[in-house]
């Protein structure tokens, strides 16, 4: 009798369940397909010969609780326009093999700016890298990951070499491979803390290289390249001679302002840690030079090529970057700047209409005392001594003294475009004309802050505002500012001072017009009903400048150009406030009407002036003068199509416009109110607000100094970011420029007229040898590059020996199909 079997006692394997390993492999395949890296989708490409740059794509992948990043690194390339053929297995393999052979002309410590050194080691122009966030040291997991990559690579038929970063991150150990239908290339890396006896010399490395190839036929002679590096330290011939700028001038009698305003640059200590002398044998056969455990005929003095490489110190403090960095730190301080001096309450910053108390030690005070306008003021003594303060103020306001020592340039123009010599450092930072008032004030403030701290900067800012207040009251233009209305392509502080000068100019013109009995040009405000009997009859023309050629009105009368008010000048922050107000008004009919009135204030003023100068004029007559493209000459003159659209604001404005000459209109620009707002804006700034006003000119002045020291501008372009982010980018660019300039100076001191990495001539070799005392120190690093072309493909191995050893190799084998 058969025993009944319970089906529930049988083990069931659910083959429909996807394991974590399968998800890992599928995810890698998905990314490779998305990046179009299969051989069937890759197109032929060529690398640009100029401005080679690496780009990276990356995706996060998780496996067994560990996170990996799969990145595709490739050099800038372009598809061949004459061909869109798919890349074949052979062409991709040839490209990799050619790169391998070409890479043998370089050494391991060279850099091609790639994120990983495998591109330089193996001459790759594109590669995939899978690297873990935590070091991958477990052998079984390494094998499992490599197997997964092999499967994904084969399933996708990938056309790019693929690597995995293993061991500790600092070891720079990588395993990689590339495979097609006939060949497989293995990229191996070994790093050992202790050097074995076999690998400690060239003879043993050649034997290891040949055994790794395991060729069944005799190989050609192995071609070797060798570099021995010697570290030269504490060389008096290469001493650093740059001086650091101290702050002792703060207590020196007979202070010279030039000592303060000159920006520091470079570093006070030698940034060069050591000089590496590289003795290079570019190419020789293995039998030419013997180097074994018992004998070596390698003599560095007989090396065909000598080069020098500078080894720079880490965390170098550069003087210019440190000075600007201190000002950058102020961007986090939200306290009022005048709180530093304890003057916030006495200055009445809460009420913007309050008069500020005048300090006794200012140019304003001295000038008013000489003119008999002195006033009783409260005593205020800032941290800056009189002997230091007065030269600084005379430097910023040179027109207050007659010696003419620091007069501003007569033509203050801002360069907005790049010149033909290439990019300029920090050209994207909106600044002010070179050596203008804003430039001098900003540099002086930065140096004072570096020397005496925030209180020194606050005192200078206070005295600066005091002088502006006095110049506004006495109608004295501010010197060192570009003429005209605020230029939005300059920094905000320069725009504010331009607007203040506009206010002063308007005030002066108003006074001249009053004393000259030219009341027609005097603008004033009048409410309805006031002076109505003084208004001219509506049909009497008033406020004419001149006739517009032979043009006539539609009624046949001559057309006269009216005297109009100039548009109200505004700074960029005022324009931004207007734009925000426009947005906040909403979208209803009332908001639209109010928005149209705000936008057409100047238009309405011009229409009223036109009606006053041309009694009986129609809208088409005004448009003919104001916007000729919207006027048609048909039938004696008619409006264009744009003016006939429903709800056109021009039509609405014309209907409400009255014939009022510009001299009797409400002013579009109230210079008194604008000037008081500017002064209050400046005196009520927080510490961060003042730093933001000063930084543009400080950065551009620093960029100019760096350029004078030999720094080269970059092609950086910044847009769509806030002011602080722009400053951070510029400061970083300045730091790199200052670092490179110091490196160039070190090169000149060490190399003379030579270049780093270039072969030294006999005289230069003799100079370096004399500096080393005639004898080279013990070798610090040895590097060997071994290569041979066997019947299969190029075979390559590199070895770098110092206290430890790193060996990398690229070995190609033919795949045997059974």
Short mmCIF file of C-alpha atoms in Angstrom, two decimals, residues 187-636:
data_model
loop_
_atom_site.label_atom_id
_atom_site.label_comp_id
_atom_site.label_asym_id
_atom_site.label_seq_id
_atom_site.Cartn_x
_atom_site.Cartn_y
_atom_site.Cartn_z
CA UNK A 187 43.55 46.14 -15.50
CA UNK A 188 45.16 45.21 -12.17
CA UNK A 189 46.50 47.21 -9.23
CA UNK A 190 48.55 46.02 -6.27
CA UNK A 191 49.57 48.14 -3.30
CA UNK A 192 51.90 46.78 -0.59
CA UNK A 193 53.24 48.55 2.48
CA UNK A 194 56.37 46.38 2.41
CA UNK A 195 58.45 45.85 -0.71
CA UNK A 196 59.38 42.26 -1.43
CA UNK A 197 62.94 41.46 -2.46
CA UNK A 198 61.88 40.41 -5.96
CA UNK A 199 60.07 43.71 -6.62
CA UNK A 200 62.74 45.97 -5.15
CA UNK A 201 64.79 46.22 -8.37
CA UNK A 202 64.36 46.33 -12.13
CA UNK A 203 65.53 42.79 -12.80
CA UNK A 204 62.87 41.31 -10.51
CA UNK A 205 60.15 43.51 -11.98
CA UNK A 206 61.02 42.41 -15.52
CA UNK A 207 60.76 38.79 -14.42
CA UNK A 208 57.37 39.46 -12.79
CA UNK A 209 56.19 41.22 -15.94
CA UNK A 210 57.11 38.32 -18.21
CA UNK A 211 55.55 35.75 -15.91
CA UNK A 212 52.31 37.74 -15.87
CA UNK A 213 52.17 37.74 -19.67
CA UNK A 214 52.93 34.00 -19.80
CA UNK A 215 53.50 34.07 -23.54
CA UNK A 216 54.02 30.64 -25.16
CA UNK A 217 56.56 32.17 -27.56
CA UNK A 218 59.65 34.19 -26.83
CA UNK A 219 58.96 37.88 -26.28
CA UNK A 220 60.80 40.78 -27.79
CA UNK A 221 63.04 42.73 -25.46
CA UNK A 222 61.04 44.63 -22.85
CA UNK A 223 61.18 48.41 -23.31
CA UNK A 224 61.73 50.28 -20.05
CA UNK A 225 61.26 53.88 -18.93
CA UNK A 226 62.65 54.92 -15.57
CA UNK A 227 62.40 57.92 -13.30
CA UNK A 228 64.35 58.39 -10.07
CA UNK A 229 63.17 61.28 -7.87
CA UNK A 230 65.36 63.04 -5.30
CA UNK A 231 63.82 65.39 -2.75
CA UNK A 232 65.89 68.55 -2.21
CA UNK A 233 65.13 70.38 1.04
CA UNK A 234 66.38 73.49 2.87
CA UNK A 235 68.27 74.91 -0.07
CA UNK A 236 69.66 78.39 0.55
CA UNK A 237 69.88 79.00 -3.20
CA UNK A 238 66.08 78.72 -3.42
CA UNK A 239 65.30 80.88 -0.34
CA UNK A 240 61.99 82.73 -0.21
CA UNK A 241 62.48 86.48 -0.37
CA UNK A 242 58.94 87.86 -0.18
CA UNK A 243 58.14 90.31 2.61
CA UNK A 244 54.95 90.27 4.62
CA UNK A 245 53.01 93.45 5.24
CA UNK A 246 52.70 94.34 8.91
CA UNK A 247 50.35 96.71 10.68
CA UNK A 248 53.07 98.74 12.41
CA UNK A 249 52.05 101.81 10.42
CA UNK A 250 49.19 102.35 12.87
CA UNK A 251 51.65 103.76 15.40
CA UNK A 252 54.23 105.37 13.11
CA UNK A 253 54.54 109.15 12.97
CA UNK A 254 54.38 110.70 9.54
CA UNK A 255 52.04 108.03 8.21
CA UNK A 256 52.12 107.40 4.47
CA UNK A 257 48.71 106.45 3.10
CA UNK A 258 50.32 104.41 0.31
CA UNK A 259 51.50 101.90 2.91
CA UNK A 260 47.88 101.21 3.81
CA UNK A 261 46.08 101.24 0.48
CA UNK A 262 48.42 98.76 -1.23
CA UNK A 263 46.82 95.34 -1.10
CA UNK A 264 49.04 92.51 0.17
CA UNK A 265 49.71 89.53 -2.03
CA UNK A 266 51.34 86.15 -1.76
CA UNK A 267 52.51 84.44 1.40
CA UNK A 268 55.10 85.47 3.94
CA UNK A 269 56.56 81.98 4.24
CA UNK A 270 58.02 79.85 1.50
CA UNK A 271 55.10 77.84 0.04
CA UNK A 272 57.51 75.30 -1.45
CA UNK A 273 57.90 72.26 0.78
CA UNK A 274 60.65 70.75 -1.31
CA UNK A 275 61.97 70.43 -4.85
CA UNK A 276 61.87 67.07 -6.58
CA UNK A 277 64.76 66.42 -8.95
CA UNK A 278 63.67 63.81 -11.48
CA UNK A 279 66.40 61.86 -13.26
CA UNK A 280 64.71 60.27 -16.29
CA UNK A 281 65.73 57.56 -18.74
CA UNK A 282 62.92 57.89 -21.33
CA UNK A 283 63.43 54.61 -23.21
CA UNK A 284 65.90 51.73 -23.15
CA UNK A 285 65.87 47.95 -23.59
CA UNK A 286 65.96 45.70 -20.54
CA UNK A 287 69.46 44.50 -21.28
CA UNK A 288 70.95 47.99 -21.60
CA UNK A 289 70.93 48.91 -17.91
CA UNK A 290 71.38 46.50 -15.04
CA UNK A 291 69.68 47.07 -11.70
CA UNK A 292 69.46 44.09 -9.39
CA UNK A 293 69.62 43.37 -5.67
CA UNK A 294 73.42 43.20 -5.75
CA UNK A 295 74.45 45.63 -8.49
CA UNK A 296 73.16 48.77 -10.23
CA UNK A 297 74.72 50.83 -12.97
CA UNK A 298 72.00 53.47 -12.81
CA UNK A 299 73.77 56.79 -12.18
CA UNK A 300 71.43 59.82 -11.85
CA UNK A 301 74.21 62.17 -12.94
CA UNK A 302 74.33 60.33 -16.28
CA UNK A 303 70.55 60.39 -16.83
CA UNK A 304 69.65 61.80 -20.26
CA UNK A 305 66.98 64.10 -18.80
CA UNK A 306 66.64 66.10 -15.60
CA UNK A 307 63.45 67.86 -14.63
CA UNK A 308 62.34 69.70 -11.51
CA UNK A 309 58.94 69.45 -9.82
CA UNK A 310 57.86 71.70 -6.97
CA UNK A 311 56.18 70.13 -3.98
CA UNK A 312 53.94 72.74 -2.34
CA UNK A 313 52.96 72.88 1.32
CA UNK A 314 49.42 72.11 2.41
CA UNK A 315 47.07 74.74 3.90
CA UNK A 316 49.07 77.78 2.85
CA UNK A 317 47.85 81.16 4.12
CA UNK A 318 47.86 83.75 1.36
CA UNK A 319 47.79 87.40 2.37
CA UNK A 320 45.27 88.74 -0.15
CA UNK A 321 42.86 85.85 0.30
CA UNK A 322 43.14 86.13 4.07
CA UNK A 323 42.36 89.86 3.99
CA UNK A 324 39.29 89.38 1.77
CA UNK A 325 38.26 86.36 3.83
CA UNK A 326 38.04 88.54 6.94
CA UNK A 327 35.64 90.87 5.14
CA UNK A 328 33.64 87.86 3.91
CA UNK A 329 33.18 86.78 7.54
CA UNK A 330 31.32 90.03 8.19
CA UNK A 331 28.48 88.83 5.94
CA UNK A 332 27.21 86.77 8.90
CA UNK A 333 27.02 89.78 11.25
CA UNK A 334 23.49 91.24 11.33
CA UNK A 335 24.11 93.97 13.93
CA UNK A 336 24.06 97.66 12.99
CA UNK A 337 27.53 98.85 12.13
CA UNK A 338 27.11 101.97 14.26
CA UNK A 339 26.48 99.75 17.29
CA UNK A 340 30.19 99.00 17.12
CA UNK A 341 30.85 102.66 17.99
CA UNK A 342 27.84 102.99 20.28
CA UNK A 343 26.26 105.63 18.03
CA UNK A 344 23.04 103.98 16.87
CA UNK A 345 20.79 105.93 19.29
CA UNK A 346 22.58 109.27 18.93
CA UNK A 347 22.38 108.99 15.14
CA UNK A 348 18.63 108.49 15.28
CA UNK A 349 18.64 105.48 13.00
CA UNK A 350 15.08 104.57 13.96
CA UNK A 351 13.75 107.75 12.37
CA UNK A 352 15.20 108.20 8.87
CA UNK A 353 14.47 111.96 8.93
CA UNK A 354 16.57 112.65 12.01
CA UNK A 355 19.77 114.59 11.49
CA UNK A 356 22.92 112.77 12.42
CA UNK A 357 25.32 114.34 14.90
CA UNK A 358 28.43 115.61 13.22
CA UNK A 359 31.81 114.36 14.43
CA UNK A 360 34.50 116.93 15.28
CA UNK A 361 37.28 115.28 13.27
CA UNK A 362 36.16 115.27 9.64
CA UNK A 363 36.90 117.17 6.49
CA UNK A 364 33.37 118.53 6.77
CA UNK A 365 34.12 120.02 10.18
CA UNK A 366 37.35 121.62 9.06
CA UNK A 367 35.84 123.12 5.92
CA UNK A 368 32.78 124.49 7.75
CA UNK A 369 34.95 125.96 10.47
CA UNK A 370 36.97 127.79 7.85
CA UNK A 371 33.77 129.06 6.23
CA UNK A 372 32.18 130.11 9.50
CA UNK A 373 29.52 127.38 9.47
CA UNK A 374 30.68 125.55 12.59
CA UNK A 375 28.03 124.16 14.89
CA UNK A 376 28.10 122.93 18.42
CA UNK A 377 28.52 119.16 18.26
CA UNK A 378 28.79 116.40 20.77
CA UNK A 379 32.29 115.08 21.36
CA UNK A 380 33.06 111.78 19.64
CA UNK A 381 36.45 110.11 19.58
CA UNK A 382 36.74 107.03 17.41
CA UNK A 383 39.43 104.34 17.59
CA UNK A 384 41.37 105.78 14.64
CA UNK A 385 43.79 108.51 15.66
CA UNK A 386 43.63 111.93 14.03
CA UNK A 387 47.10 111.45 12.48
CA UNK A 388 45.84 108.38 10.64
CA UNK A 389 42.27 109.46 9.95
CA UNK A 390 42.94 112.76 8.19
CA UNK A 391 45.29 111.36 5.50
CA UNK A 392 42.75 108.63 4.82
CA UNK A 393 39.90 111.10 4.38
CA UNK A 394 42.02 113.33 2.18
CA UNK A 395 42.86 110.27 0.10
CA UNK A 396 39.16 109.45 -0.36
CA UNK A 397 38.09 113.12 -0.78
CA UNK A 398 41.15 114.74 -2.40
CA UNK A 399 39.23 117.86 -3.44
CA UNK A 400 39.08 118.93 0.22
CA UNK A 401 42.79 119.79 0.15
CA UNK A 402 44.69 121.82 -2.44
CA UNK A 403 47.93 119.84 -2.59
CA UNK A 404 46.61 117.68 -5.45
CA UNK A 405 48.40 114.55 -4.23
CA UNK A 406 45.64 112.01 -4.78
CA UNK A 407 43.43 113.63 -7.42
CA UNK A 408 41.05 111.22 -9.17
CA UNK A 409 41.57 110.37 -12.85
CA UNK A 410 39.68 112.79 -15.10
CA UNK A 411 37.94 110.01 -17.03
CA UNK A 412 36.32 107.38 -14.83
CA UNK A 413 34.96 104.69 -17.11
CA UNK A 414 34.10 101.12 -16.29
CA UNK A 415 35.30 98.27 -18.51
CA UNK A 416 32.34 95.97 -19.07
CA UNK A 417 33.68 93.77 -21.88
CA UNK A 418 36.59 91.39 -22.00
CA UNK A 419 39.60 92.67 -23.85
CA UNK A 420 41.29 90.73 -26.62
CA UNK A 421 43.91 89.20 -24.31
CA UNK A 422 41.53 86.70 -22.71
CA UNK A 423 39.37 86.46 -19.63
CA UNK A 424 39.91 88.65 -16.62
CA UNK A 425 39.82 87.51 -13.04
CA UNK A 426 36.41 87.92 -11.38
CA UNK A 427 35.07 89.88 -14.36
CA UNK A 428 31.54 88.76 -13.47
CA UNK A 429 31.57 90.82 -10.23
CA UNK A 430 29.88 94.20 -10.77
CA UNK A 431 32.30 96.76 -9.42
CA UNK A 432 33.24 100.38 -10.03
CA UNK A 433 35.81 102.21 -12.17
CA UNK A 434 39.38 101.58 -11.14
CA UNK A 435 40.77 104.04 -8.58
CA UNK A 436 37.42 105.78 -8.10
CA UNK A 437 36.03 106.80 -4.72
CA UNK A 438 34.30 103.45 -4.14
CA UNK A 439 37.52 101.64 -5.05
CA UNK A 440 39.62 103.69 -2.63
CA UNK A 441 37.06 103.53 0.16
CA UNK A 442 36.66 99.77 -0.13
CA UNK A 443 40.37 98.97 -0.20
CA UNK A 444 41.05 101.35 2.71
CA UNK A 445 38.21 99.84 4.73
CA UNK A 446 39.51 96.32 4.10
CA UNK A 447 43.04 97.23 5.19
CA UNK A 448 41.77 99.04 8.30
CA UNK A 449 39.59 96.08 9.23
CA UNK A 450 42.54 93.75 8.78
CA UNK A 451 44.74 96.01 10.91
CA UNK A 452 42.43 97.19 13.69
CA UNK A 453 39.27 95.13 13.48
CA UNK A 454 35.62 96.02 12.97
CA UNK A 455 35.76 99.23 15.03
CA UNK A 456 38.29 100.74 12.59
CA UNK A 457 36.05 99.93 9.63
CA UNK A 458 33.01 101.37 11.46
CA UNK A 459 34.84 104.62 12.25
CA UNK A 460 35.90 105.09 8.65
CA UNK A 461 32.35 104.38 7.45
CA UNK A 462 30.96 106.89 9.96
CA UNK A 463 33.32 109.62 8.79
CA UNK A 464 32.52 108.79 5.19
CA UNK A 465 28.77 109.28 5.78
CA UNK A 466 29.47 112.50 7.68
CA UNK A 467 31.30 113.91 4.69
CA UNK A 468 28.51 112.89 2.30
CA UNK A 469 25.97 114.61 4.59
CA UNK A 470 27.97 117.81 4.56
CA UNK A 471 28.45 117.74 0.78
CA UNK A 472 24.71 117.33 0.29
CA UNK A 473 23.94 120.26 2.61
CA UNK A 474 26.57 122.50 1.00
CA UNK A 475 25.83 121.28 -2.56
CA UNK A 476 29.37 120.02 -3.19
CA UNK A 477 29.52 117.10 -5.68
CA UNK A 478 31.10 113.87 -4.51
CA UNK A 479 34.44 113.36 -6.33
CA UNK A 480 35.68 110.16 -7.90
CA UNK A 481 32.27 109.07 -9.22
CA UNK A 482 31.44 108.45 -12.87
CA UNK A 483 29.18 111.12 -14.31
CA UNK A 484 25.59 110.47 -15.28
CA UNK A 485 22.67 108.56 -13.86
CA UNK A 486 23.17 105.32 -11.89
CA UNK A 487 24.74 102.66 -14.08
CA UNK A 488 23.22 99.27 -13.26
CA UNK A 489 26.37 97.53 -14.49
CA UNK A 490 28.35 98.97 -11.59
CA UNK A 491 28.11 97.96 -7.93
CA UNK A 492 25.31 99.27 -5.72
CA UNK A 493 27.48 101.65 -3.67
CA UNK A 494 28.71 103.36 -6.83
CA UNK A 495 25.11 103.66 -8.06
CA UNK A 496 24.04 105.26 -4.77
CA UNK A 497 26.79 107.86 -5.00
CA UNK A 498 25.92 108.53 -8.64
CA UNK A 499 22.32 109.15 -7.56
CA UNK A 500 23.50 111.44 -4.74
CA UNK A 501 25.48 113.47 -7.27
CA UNK A 502 22.34 113.68 -9.44
CA UNK A 503 20.50 115.13 -6.43
CA UNK A 504 23.25 117.66 -5.79
CA UNK A 505 23.32 118.63 -9.47
CA UNK A 506 19.54 119.12 -9.56
CA UNK A 507 19.72 121.29 -6.46
CA UNK A 508 22.48 123.44 -7.96
CA UNK A 509 20.54 123.81 -11.22
CA UNK A 510 17.41 124.80 -9.30
CA UNK A 511 19.28 127.52 -7.45
CA UNK A 512 20.80 128.85 -10.67
CA UNK A 513 17.41 128.91 -12.36
CA UNK A 514 15.89 130.81 -9.45
CA UNK A 515 18.60 133.48 -9.39
CA UNK A 516 18.59 133.72 -13.18
CA UNK A 517 14.84 134.55 -13.35
CA UNK A 518 14.15 131.56 -15.55
CA UNK A 519 11.05 130.50 -13.72
CA UNK A 520 9.82 128.46 -16.68
CA UNK A 521 12.47 125.81 -15.93
CA UNK A 522 11.82 125.68 -12.20
CA UNK A 523 9.85 122.59 -11.19
CA UNK A 524 7.55 122.79 -8.16
CA UNK A 525 4.64 120.95 -6.63
CA UNK A 526 1.24 122.57 -6.48
CA UNK A 527 -2.07 121.22 -5.29
CA UNK A 528 -5.31 121.74 -7.12
CA UNK A 529 -6.62 125.30 -6.87
CA UNK A 530 -3.31 126.90 -5.92
CA UNK A 531 -2.22 129.58 -8.37
CA UNK A 532 -5.05 128.78 -10.76
CA UNK A 533 -5.26 132.41 -11.82
CA UNK A 534 -1.59 132.31 -12.81
CA UNK A 535 -2.11 129.49 -15.29
CA UNK A 536 -1.97 130.62 -18.95
CA UNK A 537 -5.07 130.14 -21.13
CA UNK A 538 -5.42 126.65 -22.58
CA UNK A 539 -4.88 127.83 -26.15
CA UNK A 540 -1.69 129.80 -25.44
CA UNK A 541 1.43 127.67 -26.15
CA UNK A 542 4.00 127.42 -23.32
CA UNK A 543 7.11 125.34 -22.61
CA UNK A 544 8.43 125.06 -26.17
CA UNK A 545 12.03 124.14 -26.96
CA UNK A 546 12.15 124.25 -30.78
CA UNK A 547 10.18 123.26 -33.82
CA UNK A 548 10.38 119.65 -35.07
CA UNK A 549 11.68 120.31 -38.58
CA UNK A 550 8.83 120.95 -41.03
CA UNK A 551 6.44 118.62 -39.18
CA UNK A 552 2.92 119.87 -38.57
CA UNK A 553 0.04 118.83 -36.38
CA UNK A 554 -2.96 117.14 -37.86
CA UNK A 555 -4.75 120.51 -37.78
CA UNK A 556 -1.95 122.04 -39.86
CA UNK A 557 -0.16 124.01 -37.11
CA UNK A 558 3.61 123.62 -36.68
CA UNK A 559 4.71 120.83 -34.29
CA UNK A 560 6.98 121.99 -31.46
CA UNK A 561 9.17 119.84 -29.22
CA UNK A 562 8.18 120.52 -25.60
CA UNK A 563 10.43 121.09 -22.63
CA UNK A 564 10.08 117.89 -20.57
CA UNK A 565 11.22 116.54 -17.25
CA UNK A 566 14.06 114.04 -17.20
CA UNK A 567 13.06 110.55 -16.03
CA UNK A 568 13.76 109.88 -12.37
CA UNK A 569 17.13 108.09 -12.08
CA UNK A 570 17.02 104.91 -10.00
CA UNK A 571 19.50 102.42 -8.62
CA UNK A 572 19.14 98.68 -9.15
CA UNK A 573 17.68 98.03 -5.69
CA UNK A 574 14.99 100.65 -6.34
CA UNK A 575 14.16 99.02 -9.66
CA UNK A 576 13.90 95.65 -7.92
CA UNK A 577 11.56 97.15 -5.32
CA UNK A 578 9.38 98.57 -8.09
CA UNK A 579 9.27 95.19 -9.81
CA UNK A 580 8.30 93.43 -6.57
CA UNK A 581 5.58 96.00 -5.97
CA UNK A 582 4.22 95.42 -9.46
CA UNK A 583 3.99 91.69 -8.74
CA UNK A 584 2.35 92.16 -5.33
CA UNK A 585 -0.41 94.39 -6.75
CA UNK A 586 -2.24 91.34 -8.12
CA UNK A 587 -4.12 90.73 -11.36
CA UNK A 588 -7.51 92.42 -10.87
CA UNK A 589 -8.69 95.44 -12.86
CA UNK A 590 -7.85 97.95 -10.13
CA UNK A 591 -4.34 96.54 -9.76
CA UNK A 592 -3.85 96.70 -13.53
CA UNK A 593 -4.94 100.34 -13.57
CA UNK A 594 -2.59 101.23 -10.72
CA UNK A 595 0.24 99.37 -12.39
CA UNK A 596 -0.34 101.26 -15.63
CA UNK A 597 -0.29 104.59 -13.75
CA UNK A 598 3.00 103.71 -12.06
CA UNK A 599 4.58 102.69 -15.34
CA UNK A 600 3.27 105.70 -17.29
CA UNK A 601 4.17 108.49 -14.86
CA UNK A 602 6.91 109.78 -17.14
CA UNK A 603 4.71 109.26 -20.22
CA UNK A 604 1.88 111.29 -18.69
CA UNK A 605 4.29 114.09 -17.83
CA UNK A 606 5.54 114.23 -21.42
CA UNK A 607 1.97 114.21 -22.76
CA UNK A 608 0.99 117.15 -20.59
CA UNK A 609 4.09 119.08 -21.66
CA UNK A 610 3.31 118.27 -25.32
CA UNK A 611 -0.28 119.50 -24.98
CA UNK A 612 0.96 122.73 -23.35
CA UNK A 613 3.44 123.35 -26.17
CA UNK A 614 1.03 122.33 -28.95
CA UNK A 615 -2.56 123.47 -28.20
CA UNK A 616 -5.15 121.45 -30.11
CA UNK A 617 -2.80 118.51 -30.67
CA UNK A 618 -4.13 114.97 -30.99
CA UNK A 619 -2.66 111.66 -29.82
CA UNK A 620 -1.35 110.88 -33.29
CA UNK A 621 0.64 114.14 -33.21
CA UNK A 622 2.23 113.16 -29.89
CA UNK A 623 3.02 109.66 -31.17
CA UNK A 624 4.66 111.14 -34.28
CA UNK A 625 7.19 112.91 -32.04
CA UNK A 626 7.44 110.42 -29.17
CA UNK A 627 7.28 107.06 -30.99
CA UNK A 628 7.60 107.53 -34.78
CA UNK A 629 7.32 103.83 -35.54
CA UNK A 630 3.73 103.85 -34.21
CA UNK A 631 2.71 106.73 -36.52
CA UNK A 632 1.44 106.45 -40.08
CA UNK A 633 1.64 109.30 -42.56
CA UNK A 634 -1.58 108.27 -44.32
CA UNK A 635 -4.34 110.90 -44.54
CA UNK A 636 -2.33 113.54 -42.77
#
